[in-house]
Short mmCIF file of C-alpha atoms in Angstrom, two decimals:
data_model
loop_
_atom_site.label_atom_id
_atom_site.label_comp_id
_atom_site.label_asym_id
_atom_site.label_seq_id
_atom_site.Cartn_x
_atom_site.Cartn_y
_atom_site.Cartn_z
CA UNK A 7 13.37 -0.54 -45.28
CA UNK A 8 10.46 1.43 -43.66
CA UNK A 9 9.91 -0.76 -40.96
CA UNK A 10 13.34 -1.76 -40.26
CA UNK A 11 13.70 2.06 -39.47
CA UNK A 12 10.18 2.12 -37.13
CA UNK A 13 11.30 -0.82 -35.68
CA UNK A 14 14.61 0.86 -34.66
CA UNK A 15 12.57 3.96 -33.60
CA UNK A 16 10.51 2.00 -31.40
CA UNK A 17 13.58 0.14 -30.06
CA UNK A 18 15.13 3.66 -29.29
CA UNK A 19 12.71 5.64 -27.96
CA UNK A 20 12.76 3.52 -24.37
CA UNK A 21 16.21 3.87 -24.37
CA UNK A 22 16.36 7.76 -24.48
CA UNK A 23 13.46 8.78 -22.51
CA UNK A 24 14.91 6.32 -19.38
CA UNK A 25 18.39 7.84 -20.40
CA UNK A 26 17.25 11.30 -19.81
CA UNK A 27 15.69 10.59 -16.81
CA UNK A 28 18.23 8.79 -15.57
CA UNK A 29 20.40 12.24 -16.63
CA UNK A 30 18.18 14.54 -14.85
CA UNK A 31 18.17 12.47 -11.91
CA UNK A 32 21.64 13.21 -11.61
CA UNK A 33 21.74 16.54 -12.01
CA UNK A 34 19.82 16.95 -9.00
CA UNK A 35 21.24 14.88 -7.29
CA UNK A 36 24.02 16.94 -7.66
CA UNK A 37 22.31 19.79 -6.78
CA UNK A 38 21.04 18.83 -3.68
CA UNK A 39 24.83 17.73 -3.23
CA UNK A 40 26.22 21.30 -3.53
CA UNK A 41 23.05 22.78 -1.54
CA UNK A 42 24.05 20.49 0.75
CA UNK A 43 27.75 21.50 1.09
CA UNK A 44 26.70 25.26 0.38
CA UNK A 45 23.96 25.76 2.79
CA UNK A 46 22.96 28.64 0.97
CA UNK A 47 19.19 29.70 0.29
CA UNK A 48 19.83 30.77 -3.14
CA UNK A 49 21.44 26.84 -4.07
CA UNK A 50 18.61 25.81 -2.13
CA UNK A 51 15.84 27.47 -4.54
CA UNK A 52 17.48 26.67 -7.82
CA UNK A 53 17.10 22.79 -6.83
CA UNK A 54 13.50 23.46 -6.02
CA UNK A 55 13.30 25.07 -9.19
CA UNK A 56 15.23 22.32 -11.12
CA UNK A 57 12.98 19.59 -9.51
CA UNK A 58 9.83 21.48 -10.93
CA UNK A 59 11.45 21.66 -14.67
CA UNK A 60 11.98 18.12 -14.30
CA UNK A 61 8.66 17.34 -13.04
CA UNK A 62 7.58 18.94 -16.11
CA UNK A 63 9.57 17.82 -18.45
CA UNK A 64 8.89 14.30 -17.83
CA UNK A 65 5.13 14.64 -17.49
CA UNK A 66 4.48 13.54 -13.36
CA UNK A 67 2.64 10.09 -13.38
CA UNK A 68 4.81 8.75 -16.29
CA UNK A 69 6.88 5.96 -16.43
CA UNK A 70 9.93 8.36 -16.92
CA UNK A 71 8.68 10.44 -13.70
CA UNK A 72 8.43 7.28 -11.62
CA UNK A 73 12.05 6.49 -12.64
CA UNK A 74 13.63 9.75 -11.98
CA UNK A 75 11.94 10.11 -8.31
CA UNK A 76 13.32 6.18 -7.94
CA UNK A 77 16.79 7.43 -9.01
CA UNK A 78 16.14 10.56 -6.94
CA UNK A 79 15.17 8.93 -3.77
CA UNK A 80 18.43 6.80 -3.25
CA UNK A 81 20.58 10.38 -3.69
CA UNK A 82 18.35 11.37 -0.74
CA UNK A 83 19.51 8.15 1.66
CA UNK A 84 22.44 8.82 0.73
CA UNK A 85 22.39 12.34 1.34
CA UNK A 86 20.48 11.69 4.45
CA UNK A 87 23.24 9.04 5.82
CA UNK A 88 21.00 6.28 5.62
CA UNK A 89 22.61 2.77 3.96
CA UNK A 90 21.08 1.37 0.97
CA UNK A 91 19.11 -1.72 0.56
CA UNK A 92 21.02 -5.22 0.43
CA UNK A 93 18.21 -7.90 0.09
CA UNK A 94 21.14 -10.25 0.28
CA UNK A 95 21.09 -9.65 4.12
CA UNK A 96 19.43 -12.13 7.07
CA UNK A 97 16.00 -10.87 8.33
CA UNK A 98 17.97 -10.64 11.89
CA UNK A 99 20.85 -8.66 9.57
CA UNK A 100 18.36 -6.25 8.17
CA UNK A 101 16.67 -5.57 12.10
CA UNK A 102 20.30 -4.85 13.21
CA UNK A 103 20.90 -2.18 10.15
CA UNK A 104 17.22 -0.66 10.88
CA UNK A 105 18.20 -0.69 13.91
CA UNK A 106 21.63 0.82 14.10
CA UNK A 107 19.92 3.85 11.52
CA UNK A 108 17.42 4.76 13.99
CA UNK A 109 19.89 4.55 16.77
CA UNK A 110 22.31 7.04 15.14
CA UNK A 111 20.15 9.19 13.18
CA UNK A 112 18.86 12.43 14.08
CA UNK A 113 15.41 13.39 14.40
CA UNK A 114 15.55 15.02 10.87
CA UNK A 115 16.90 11.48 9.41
CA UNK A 116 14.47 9.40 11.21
CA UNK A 117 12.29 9.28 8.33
CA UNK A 118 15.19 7.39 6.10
CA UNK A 119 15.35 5.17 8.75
CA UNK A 120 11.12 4.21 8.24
CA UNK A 121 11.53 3.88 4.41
CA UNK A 122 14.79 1.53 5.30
CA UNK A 123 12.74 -0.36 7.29
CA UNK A 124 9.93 -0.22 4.52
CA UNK A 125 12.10 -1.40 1.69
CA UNK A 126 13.89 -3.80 3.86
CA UNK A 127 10.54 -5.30 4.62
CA UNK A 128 9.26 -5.47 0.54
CA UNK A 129 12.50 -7.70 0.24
CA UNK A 130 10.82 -10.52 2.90
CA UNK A 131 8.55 -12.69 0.85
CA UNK A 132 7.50 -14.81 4.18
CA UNK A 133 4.80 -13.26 5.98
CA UNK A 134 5.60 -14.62 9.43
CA UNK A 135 9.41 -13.72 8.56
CA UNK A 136 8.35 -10.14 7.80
CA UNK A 137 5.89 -9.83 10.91
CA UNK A 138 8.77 -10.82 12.70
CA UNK A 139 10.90 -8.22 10.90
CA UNK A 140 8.07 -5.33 11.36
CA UNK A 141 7.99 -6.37 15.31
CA UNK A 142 11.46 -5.97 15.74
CA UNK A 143 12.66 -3.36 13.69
CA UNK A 144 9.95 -1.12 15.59
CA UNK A 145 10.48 -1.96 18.93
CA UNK A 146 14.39 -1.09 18.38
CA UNK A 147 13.59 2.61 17.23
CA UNK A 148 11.73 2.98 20.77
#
């Protein structure tokens, strides 16, 4: 009976610390949503706040942390306008979206556009294809 109930413990625990940072990931995510919208200085510092509870809560360097700042950074593309990552795409489909982001972002959204272009290059397992990717996906954003 005593290790049917460790073994369910050590089954569990995974499941709860990912859940909670899955959970905190959304709340600032929805934070940074209503900063967003509200513009306001005050919404502004209680997400910096919220981001350094969470940092501390889930110990930075930790498996949890890494997962929360994954969950975290696709609320920023989105935030920032940038499209998410479809490996699923053509190399000459993924230059066009890189592309297209760098053509219509701002200067201040630019930077989604690199990591786009970064992720969309991790998904190219070919290293000629993805030279060819890297080539052309830079030369668009001149």
């Amino acid at each position: 009976m005593k290790k049917i109930t460790i073994l369910w413990i050590l089954i569990l625990i995974p499941y709860f610390v990912f859940a909670n940072a899955e959970k905190k990931s959304k709340e600032m995510c929805d934070c940074l949503k209503e900063a967003k919208i509200s513009q306001t200085e005050n919404d502004k510092k209680e997400c910096l706040n919220l981001r350094e509870k969470h940092v501390k809560a889930l110990k930075k360097g930790s498996k949890q942390h890494e997962g929360y700042l994954k969950s975290l950074s696709s609320c920023e593309q989105e935030l920032a306008g940038v499209p998410q990552v479809d490996p699923n795409l053509t190399t000459e489909e993924k230059t066009k979206v890189v592309c297209d982001c760098m053509k219509n972002a701002s200067k201040q959204n630019r930077m989604g556009c690199f990591k786009l272009q970064s992720d969309y290059a991790k998904t190219i397992s070919d290293m000629e294809e993805k030279k060819a990717f890297n080539l052309n996906s830079q030369t668009c954003g001149e």
